[in-house]
Coordinates of C-alpha atoms in Angstrom, one line a residue:
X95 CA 27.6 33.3 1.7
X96 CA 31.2 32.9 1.3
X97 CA 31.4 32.5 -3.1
X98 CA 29.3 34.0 -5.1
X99 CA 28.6 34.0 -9.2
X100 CA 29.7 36.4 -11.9
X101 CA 27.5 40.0 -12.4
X102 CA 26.1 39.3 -15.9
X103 CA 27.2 35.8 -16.8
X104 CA 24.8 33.5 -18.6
X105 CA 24.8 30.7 -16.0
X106 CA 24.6 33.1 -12.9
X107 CA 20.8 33.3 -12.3
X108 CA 20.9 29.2 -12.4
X109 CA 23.8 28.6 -10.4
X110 CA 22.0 30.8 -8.2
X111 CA 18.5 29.5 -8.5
X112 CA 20.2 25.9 -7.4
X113 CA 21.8 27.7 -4.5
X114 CA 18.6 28.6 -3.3
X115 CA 16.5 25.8 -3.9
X116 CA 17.7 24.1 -0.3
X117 CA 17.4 26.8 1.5
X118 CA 13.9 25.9 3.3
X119 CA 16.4 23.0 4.6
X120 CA 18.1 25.2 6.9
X121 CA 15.1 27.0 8.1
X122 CA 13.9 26.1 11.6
X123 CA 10.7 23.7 11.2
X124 CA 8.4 25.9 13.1
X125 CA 9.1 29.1 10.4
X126 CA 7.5 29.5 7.4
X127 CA 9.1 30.9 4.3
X128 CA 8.4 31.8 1.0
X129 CA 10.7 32.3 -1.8
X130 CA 10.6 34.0 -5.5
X131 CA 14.0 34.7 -7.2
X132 CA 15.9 36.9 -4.7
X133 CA 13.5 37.8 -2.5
X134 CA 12.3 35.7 0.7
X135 CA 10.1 35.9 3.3
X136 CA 10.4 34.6 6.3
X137 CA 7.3 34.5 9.1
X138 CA 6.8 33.0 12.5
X139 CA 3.8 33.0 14.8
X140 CA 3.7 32.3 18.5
X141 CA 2.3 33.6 21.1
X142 CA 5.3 34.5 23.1
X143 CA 8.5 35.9 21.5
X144 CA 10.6 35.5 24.1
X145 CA 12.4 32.4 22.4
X146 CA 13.0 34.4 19.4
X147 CA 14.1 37.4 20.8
X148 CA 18.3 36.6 20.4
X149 CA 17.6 36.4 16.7
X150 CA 15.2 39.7 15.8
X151 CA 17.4 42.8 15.0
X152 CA 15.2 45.5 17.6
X153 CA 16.3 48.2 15.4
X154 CA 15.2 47.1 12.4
X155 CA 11.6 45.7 13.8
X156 CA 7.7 47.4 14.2
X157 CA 4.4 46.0 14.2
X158 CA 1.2 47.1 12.7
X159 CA -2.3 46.3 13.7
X160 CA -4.5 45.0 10.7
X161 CA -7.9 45.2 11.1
X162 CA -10.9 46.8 9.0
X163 CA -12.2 48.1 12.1
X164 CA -11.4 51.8 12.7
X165 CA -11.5 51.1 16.3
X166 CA -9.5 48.8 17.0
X167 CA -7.0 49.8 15.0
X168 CA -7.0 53.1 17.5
X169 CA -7.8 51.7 20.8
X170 CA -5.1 48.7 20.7
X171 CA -2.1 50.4 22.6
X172 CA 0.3 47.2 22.9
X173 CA 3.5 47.7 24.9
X174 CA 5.7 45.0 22.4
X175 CA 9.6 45.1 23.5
X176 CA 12.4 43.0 21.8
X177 CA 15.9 43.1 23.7
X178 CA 14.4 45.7 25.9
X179 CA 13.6 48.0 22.9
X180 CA 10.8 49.5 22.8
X181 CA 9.3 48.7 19.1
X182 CA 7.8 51.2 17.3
X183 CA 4.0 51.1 16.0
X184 CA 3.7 51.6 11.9
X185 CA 0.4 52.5 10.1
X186 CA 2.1 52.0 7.1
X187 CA 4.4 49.2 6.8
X188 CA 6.9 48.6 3.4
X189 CA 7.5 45.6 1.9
X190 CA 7.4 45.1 -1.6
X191 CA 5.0 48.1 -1.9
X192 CA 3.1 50.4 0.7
X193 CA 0.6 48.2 2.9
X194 CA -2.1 50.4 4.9
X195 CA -3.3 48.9 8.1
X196 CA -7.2 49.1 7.1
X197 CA -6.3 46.7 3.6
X198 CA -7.3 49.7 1.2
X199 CA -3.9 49.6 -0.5
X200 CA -5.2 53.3 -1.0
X201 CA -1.8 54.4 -0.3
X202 CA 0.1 51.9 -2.4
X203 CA -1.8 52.9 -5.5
X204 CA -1.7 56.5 -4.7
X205 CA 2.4 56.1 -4.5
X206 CA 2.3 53.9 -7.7
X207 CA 0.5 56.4 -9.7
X208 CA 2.7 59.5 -8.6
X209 CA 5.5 57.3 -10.3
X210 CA 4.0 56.4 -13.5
X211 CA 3.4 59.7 -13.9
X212 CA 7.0 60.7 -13.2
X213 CA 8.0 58.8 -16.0
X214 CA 5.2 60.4 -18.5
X215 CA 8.1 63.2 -18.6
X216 CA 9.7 60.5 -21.3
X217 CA 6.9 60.3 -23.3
X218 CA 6.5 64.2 -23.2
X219 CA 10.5 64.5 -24.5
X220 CA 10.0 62.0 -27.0
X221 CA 6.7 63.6 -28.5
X222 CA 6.1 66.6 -30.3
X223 CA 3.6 68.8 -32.8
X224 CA 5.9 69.1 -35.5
X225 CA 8.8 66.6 -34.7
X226 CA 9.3 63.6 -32.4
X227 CA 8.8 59.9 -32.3
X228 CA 6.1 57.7 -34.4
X229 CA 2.8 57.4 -32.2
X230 CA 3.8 53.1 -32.3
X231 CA 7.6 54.1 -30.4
X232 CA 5.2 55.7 -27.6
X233 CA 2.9 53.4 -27.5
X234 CA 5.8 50.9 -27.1
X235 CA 7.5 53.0 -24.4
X236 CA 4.7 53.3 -22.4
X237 CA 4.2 49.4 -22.4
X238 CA 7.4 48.6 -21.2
X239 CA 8.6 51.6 -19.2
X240 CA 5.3 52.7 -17.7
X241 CA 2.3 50.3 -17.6
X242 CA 4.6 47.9 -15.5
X243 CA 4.4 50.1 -12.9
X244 CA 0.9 50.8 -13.0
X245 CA 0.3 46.7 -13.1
X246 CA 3.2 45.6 -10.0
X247 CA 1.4 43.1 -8.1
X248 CA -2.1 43.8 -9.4
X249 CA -4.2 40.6 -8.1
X250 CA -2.8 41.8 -4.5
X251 CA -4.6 44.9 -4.3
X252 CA -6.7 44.6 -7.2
X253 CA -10.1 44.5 -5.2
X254 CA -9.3 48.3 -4.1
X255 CA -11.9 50.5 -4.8
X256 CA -12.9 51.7 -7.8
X257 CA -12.0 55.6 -7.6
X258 CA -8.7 54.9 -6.0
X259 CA -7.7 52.5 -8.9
X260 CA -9.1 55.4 -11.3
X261 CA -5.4 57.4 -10.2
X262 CA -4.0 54.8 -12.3
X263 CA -6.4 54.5 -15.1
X264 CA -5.8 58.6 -15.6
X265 CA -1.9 57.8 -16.3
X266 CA -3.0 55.8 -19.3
X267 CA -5.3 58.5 -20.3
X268 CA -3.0 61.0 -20.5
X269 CA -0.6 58.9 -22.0
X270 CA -2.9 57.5 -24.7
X271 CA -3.8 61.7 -25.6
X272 CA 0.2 62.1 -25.8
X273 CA 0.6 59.5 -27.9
X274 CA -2.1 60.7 -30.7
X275 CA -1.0 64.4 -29.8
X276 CA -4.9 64.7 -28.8
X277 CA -5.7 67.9 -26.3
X278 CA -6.3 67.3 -22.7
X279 CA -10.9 67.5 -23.7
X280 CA -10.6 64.7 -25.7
X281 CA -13.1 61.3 -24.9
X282 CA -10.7 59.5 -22.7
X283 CA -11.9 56.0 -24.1
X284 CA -11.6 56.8 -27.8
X285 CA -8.4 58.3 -26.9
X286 CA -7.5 54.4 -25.7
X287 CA -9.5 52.8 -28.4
X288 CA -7.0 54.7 -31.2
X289 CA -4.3 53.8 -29.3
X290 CA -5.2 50.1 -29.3
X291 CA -4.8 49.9 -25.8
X292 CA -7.4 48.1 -23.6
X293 CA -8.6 49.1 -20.5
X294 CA -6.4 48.9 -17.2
X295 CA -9.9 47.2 -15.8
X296 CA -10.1 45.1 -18.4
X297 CA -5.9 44.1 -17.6
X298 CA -6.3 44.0 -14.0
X299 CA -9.4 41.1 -14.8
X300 CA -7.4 39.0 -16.9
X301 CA -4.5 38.9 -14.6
X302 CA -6.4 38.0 -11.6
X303 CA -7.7 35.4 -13.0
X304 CA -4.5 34.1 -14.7
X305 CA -3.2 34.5 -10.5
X306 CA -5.8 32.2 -9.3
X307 CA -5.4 29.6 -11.9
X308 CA -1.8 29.5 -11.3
X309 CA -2.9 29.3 -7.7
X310 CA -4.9 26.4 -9.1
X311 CA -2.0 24.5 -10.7
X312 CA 0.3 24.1 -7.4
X313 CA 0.9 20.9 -5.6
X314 CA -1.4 19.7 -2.7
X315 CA 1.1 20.9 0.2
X316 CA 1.9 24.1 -1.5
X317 CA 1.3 27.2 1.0
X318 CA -0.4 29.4 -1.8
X319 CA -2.9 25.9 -2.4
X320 CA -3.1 25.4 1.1
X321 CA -4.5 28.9 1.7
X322 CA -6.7 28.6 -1.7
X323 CA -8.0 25.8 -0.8
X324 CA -9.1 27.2 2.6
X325 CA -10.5 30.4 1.8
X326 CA -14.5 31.0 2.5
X327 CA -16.3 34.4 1.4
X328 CA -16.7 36.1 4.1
X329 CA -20.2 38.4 4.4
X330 CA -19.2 39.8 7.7
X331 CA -15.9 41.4 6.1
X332 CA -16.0 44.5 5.2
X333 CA -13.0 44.6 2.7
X334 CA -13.0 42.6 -0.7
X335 CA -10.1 39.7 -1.6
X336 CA -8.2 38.9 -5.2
X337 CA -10.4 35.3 -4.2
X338 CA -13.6 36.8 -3.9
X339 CA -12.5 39.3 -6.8
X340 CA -11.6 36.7 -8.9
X341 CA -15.3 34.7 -8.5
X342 CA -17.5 37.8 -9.1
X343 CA -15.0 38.3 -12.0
X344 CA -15.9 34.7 -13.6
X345 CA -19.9 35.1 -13.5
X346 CA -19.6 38.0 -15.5
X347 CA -17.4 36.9 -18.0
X348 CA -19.9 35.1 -19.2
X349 CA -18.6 36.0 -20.9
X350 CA -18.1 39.9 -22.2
X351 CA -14.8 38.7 -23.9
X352 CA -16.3 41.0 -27.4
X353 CA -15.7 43.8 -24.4
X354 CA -11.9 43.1 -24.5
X355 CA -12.2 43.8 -28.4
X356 CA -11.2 46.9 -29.6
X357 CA -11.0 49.1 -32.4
X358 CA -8.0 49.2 -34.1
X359 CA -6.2 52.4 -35.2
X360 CA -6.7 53.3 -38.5
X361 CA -4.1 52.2 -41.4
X362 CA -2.5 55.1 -42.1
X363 CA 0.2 54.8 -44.8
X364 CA 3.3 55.0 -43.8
X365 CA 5.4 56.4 -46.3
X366 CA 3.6 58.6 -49.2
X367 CA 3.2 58.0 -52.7
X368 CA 6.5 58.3 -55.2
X369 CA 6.8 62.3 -56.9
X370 CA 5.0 63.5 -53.5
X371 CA 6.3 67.0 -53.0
X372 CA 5.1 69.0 -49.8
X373 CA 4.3 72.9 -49.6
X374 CA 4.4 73.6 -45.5
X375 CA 4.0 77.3 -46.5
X376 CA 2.3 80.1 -48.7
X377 CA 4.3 80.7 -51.6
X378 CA 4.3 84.4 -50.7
X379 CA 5.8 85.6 -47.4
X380 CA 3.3 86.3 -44.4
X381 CA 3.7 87.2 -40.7
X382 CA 1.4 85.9 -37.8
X383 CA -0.4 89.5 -36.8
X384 CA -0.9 90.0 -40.3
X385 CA -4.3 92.0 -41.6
X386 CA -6.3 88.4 -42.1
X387 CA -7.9 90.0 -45.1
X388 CA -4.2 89.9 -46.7
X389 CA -3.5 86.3 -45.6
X390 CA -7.1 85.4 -47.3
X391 CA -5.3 86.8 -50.4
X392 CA -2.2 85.1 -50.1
X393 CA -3.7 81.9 -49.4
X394 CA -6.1 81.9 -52.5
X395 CA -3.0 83.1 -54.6
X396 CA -1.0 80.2 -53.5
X397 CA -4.3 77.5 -54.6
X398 CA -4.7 79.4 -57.8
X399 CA -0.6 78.5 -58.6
X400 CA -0.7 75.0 -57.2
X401 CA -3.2 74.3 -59.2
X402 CA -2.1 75.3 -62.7
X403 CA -1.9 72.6 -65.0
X404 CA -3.6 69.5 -65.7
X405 CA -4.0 68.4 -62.2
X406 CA -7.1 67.3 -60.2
X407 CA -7.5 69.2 -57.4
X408 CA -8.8 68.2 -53.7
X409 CA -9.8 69.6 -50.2
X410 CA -10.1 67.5 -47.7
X411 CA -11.0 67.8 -43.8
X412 CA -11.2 65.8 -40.9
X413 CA -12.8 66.1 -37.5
X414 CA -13.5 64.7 -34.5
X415 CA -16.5 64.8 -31.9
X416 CA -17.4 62.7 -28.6
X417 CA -20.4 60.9 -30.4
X418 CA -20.3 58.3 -32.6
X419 CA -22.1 60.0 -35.4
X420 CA -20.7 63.5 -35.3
X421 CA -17.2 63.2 -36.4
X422 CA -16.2 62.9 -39.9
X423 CA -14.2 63.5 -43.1
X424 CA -15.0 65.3 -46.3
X425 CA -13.1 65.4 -49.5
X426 CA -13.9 67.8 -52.5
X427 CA -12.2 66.4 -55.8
X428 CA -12.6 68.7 -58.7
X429 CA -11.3 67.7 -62.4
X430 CA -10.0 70.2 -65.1
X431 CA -12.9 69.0 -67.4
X432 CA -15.2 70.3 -64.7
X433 CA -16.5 67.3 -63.2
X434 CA -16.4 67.2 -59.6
X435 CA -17.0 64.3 -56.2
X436 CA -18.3 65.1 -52.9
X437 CA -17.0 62.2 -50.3
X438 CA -17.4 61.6 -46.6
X439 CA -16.7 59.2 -44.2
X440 CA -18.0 59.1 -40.5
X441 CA -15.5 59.0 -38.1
X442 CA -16.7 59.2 -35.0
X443 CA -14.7 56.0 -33.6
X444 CA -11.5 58.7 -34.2
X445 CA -10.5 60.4 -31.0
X446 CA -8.2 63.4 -32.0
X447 CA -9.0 65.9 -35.2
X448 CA -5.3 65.1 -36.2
X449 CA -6.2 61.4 -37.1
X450 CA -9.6 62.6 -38.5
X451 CA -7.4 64.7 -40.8
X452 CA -4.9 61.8 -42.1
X453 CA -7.9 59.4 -43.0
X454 CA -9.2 62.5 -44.9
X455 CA -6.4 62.3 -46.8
X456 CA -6.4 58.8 -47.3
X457 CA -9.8 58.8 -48.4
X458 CA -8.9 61.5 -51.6
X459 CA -5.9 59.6 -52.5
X460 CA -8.0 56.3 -53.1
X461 CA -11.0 58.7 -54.7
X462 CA -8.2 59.6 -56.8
X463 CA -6.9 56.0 -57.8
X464 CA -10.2 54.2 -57.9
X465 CA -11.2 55.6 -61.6
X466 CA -8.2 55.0 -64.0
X467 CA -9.7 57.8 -66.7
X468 CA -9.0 59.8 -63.8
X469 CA -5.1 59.1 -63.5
X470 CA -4.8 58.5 -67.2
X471 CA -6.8 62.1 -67.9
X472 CA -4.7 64.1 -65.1
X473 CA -1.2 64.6 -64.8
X474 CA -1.4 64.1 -60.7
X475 CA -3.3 65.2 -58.1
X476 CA -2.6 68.2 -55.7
X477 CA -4.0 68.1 -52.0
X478 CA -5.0 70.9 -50.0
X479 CA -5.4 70.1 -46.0
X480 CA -5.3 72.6 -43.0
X481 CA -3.5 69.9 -41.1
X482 CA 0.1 71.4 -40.9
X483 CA 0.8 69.0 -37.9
X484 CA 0.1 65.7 -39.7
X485 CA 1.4 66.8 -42.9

C-alpha cells in the first residue's frame, strides 16, 4: 500500500472501506477469503502444498489437528515441511482468541475471564463504603469496559459447556455485589436482579440467535449462507455448534421471554428533601473499645436531644435474606400527642441489607407525608437508621 488516509479523520474509515471492497479481485480464484473491517482471512485447501510453498512465510506457520477424538489428536505424528522448515505442531492456535484443538474453547473462556476480572480493579477504585461513584456510574462502567469482554465473539463458542461458561458468569457476580456494595454471601441472582442486569445466559441466547438470523439475511452465494445452508445436526458428533445451539435455543423460547424480565432496582430518591440536616455521629464524643454500656448511654442521650421539640419521631430498619419472604423493612413513627404506626414492607426481592435500609427510609418518609394533620401538627420529622453507609 503505497498512500494511505489520515489517523482520526472523518472520511478515513470510508475511504478505507472503498479501498478494501476489491480486494477479493486480486485474490487468486482457488483462495478463499473473508473480510470484516481490517481484519482478513485468507484460506486455501489442497492436497499438496508444494505450489504454494514460495508464498507461505515458514517462520511464521504451524498446524493443528482438530478433531474431538482424544486419539487422534495424539497418535497423528505428521512430518509437514514448508521451504524445508520443519513446521511446528500447536495445540492451541491464536487467532482472534484462543482456539483449543478438541473445539471446547475451554481455554478461550478461561483467558477471557482472567481479563474481565483484571479490569474489576476499576470498579474496585471507583467504589467505596463511605465515598465513591453512584451504583448507575458502575453499572455503566461495567457495560462498556467489562461485559464486552466477557461477550467477544459469543455465538462462536457459545455452545461450551456450561461450568466453563460459569468463569464468566462469576465476573458479573462479583461485579453486580460491587456495585450494590453487597458482601461476597450475598444470593448471586438477586445481587443481578438489583442491579438490573440480566443474565449472561440469557445474553449469550439472544445473541446467537440475532447471529443466525443475520446468517439468514445474506445473499445466496454468500460463504456464511453457503455454510448455513449446508449444515446437518450431527448425532455422531460429540461437540455442540452455535447452529445446533441456536435450534435447541428456539423450541424453548417458546417462549420464556417473561424469563428475560427482571425486577427493577428500587426508586430510591435521589437527592433528599429541602431543610434535611444529617447527624453521622453521637453528639457526645465516643471511642471504638469503649465500655458498650457507656456507648448505650451516649447513644440514648443523643435520641433524647434530637428529639426535643415538636417533631415526630421514627426508626426505621431494613434487611435482607436469601428467600423471598424473609427479608424486610420496619418503620416505628411515634407522634408527640402519643399516637404511634408500626409499618413493614417485605423485601425479599432486595439483595444487600444496604438497599433494604434506603427503602426503609423511604417507606417513613411517605408514612410521614401521607397524613397532612401529621405535617400540619409536627414541626418535621427526625429519622433514626443504623445505616451509616447509605446515609
Amino acid at each position: 500500500m503505497w498512500a494511505g488516509v489520515s489517523q482520526g479523520f472523518v472520511l478515513s474509515p470510508l475511504l478505507f472501506l472503498i479501498f478494501m471492497n476489491t480486494i477479493h479481485h486480486h485474490i487468486h480464484l482457488d483462495t478463499k477469503i473473508a473480510c470484516y473491517a481490517d481484519d482478513i482471512a485468507v484460506w486455501l485447501s489442497r492436497n499438496d502444498i508444494t505450489e504454494s510453498e514460495k508464498t507461505i512465510n515458514a517462520d511464521k506457520t504451524n498446524y493443528c489437528i482438530f478433531s474431538t477424538d482424544r486419539r487422534h489428536r495424539s497418535s497423528f505424528n505428521s512430518n509437514i515441511k514448508i521451504q524445508n522448515s520443519q513446521n511446528k505442531k500447536v495445540d492451541l492456535p491464536t487467532y482472534l482468541g484462543t482456539l483449543d484443538s478438541n473445539l471446547r474453547f475451554s481455554k478461550h473462556i478461561e483467558q477471557t475471564a482472567n481479563k474481565a476480572l483484571g479490569k474489576l480493579d476499576i470498579l474496585r477504585k471507583l467504589s467505596g463504603t463511605s465515598w465513591g461513584s453512584r451504583p448507575q456510574n458502575l453499572k455503566g462502567t461495567f457495560c462498556t469496559v467489562i461485559r464486552p469482554v466477557l461477550e467477544y465473539a459469543t455465538p462462536i463458542w457459545t455452545p461450551a459447556s456450561i461450568s466453563v461458561k460459569r468463569k464468566l458468569d462469576s465476573v458479573q457476580h462479583r461485579t453486580a455485589k460491587i456495585i450494590i456494595g453487597a458482601v461476597s454471601s450475598t444470593n448471586k441472582e438477586k445481587a443481578e436482579q438489583e442491579c438490573d442486569l440480566p443474565p449472561l445466559e440469557s445474553r449469550r441466547n439472544l445473541v446467537t440467535i440475532k447471529f443466525t438470523n443475520k446468517l439468514r439475511s445474506y445473499c445466496l452465494d454468500h460463504i456464511c449462507r453457503r455454510v448455513f445452508d449446508k449444515w446437518k445436526h450431527s448425532t455422531g458428533l460429540k461437540r455442540s455448534s452455535t447452529l445446533q445451539l441456536d435450534s435447541e435455543i428456539r423450541k424453548e423460547l417458546n417462549l420464556e421471554q417473561s424469563f428475560l424480565e427482571f425486577l427493577q432496582e428500587p426508586l430510591i430518591p435521589k437527592n433528599p428533601p429541602k431543610n434535611t440536616c444529617f447527624e453521622l455521629e453521637l453528639l457526645q464524643p465516643c471511642f471504638t473499645k469503649e465500655d458498650p454500656v457507656t456507648l448505650r448511654q451516649k447513644g440514648l442521650e443523643t435520641i433524647a436531644i434530637l428529639s426535643q421539640g415538636n417533631f415526630a419521631i421514627t426508626y426505621t430498619d431494613g434487611s435482607s435474606d436469601r428467600s423471598l419472604s424473609n427479608g424486610g423493612a420496619r418503620i416505628l413513627l411515634l407522634l408527640p400527642d402519643g399516637n404511634n404506626y408500626k409499618h413493614k414492607i417485605n423485601t425479599g426481592i432486595i439483595a444487600s441489607n444496604f438497599t433494604s435500609e434506603l427503602v426503609a427510609i423511604r417507606e417513613a418518609l411517605i408514612l410521614y407525608q401521607q397524613d397532612p394533620h401529621v405535617i400540619d401538627s409536627t414541626e418535621g420529622l427526625v429519622i433514626f437508621s443504623d445505616s451509616l453507609n447509605q446515609l
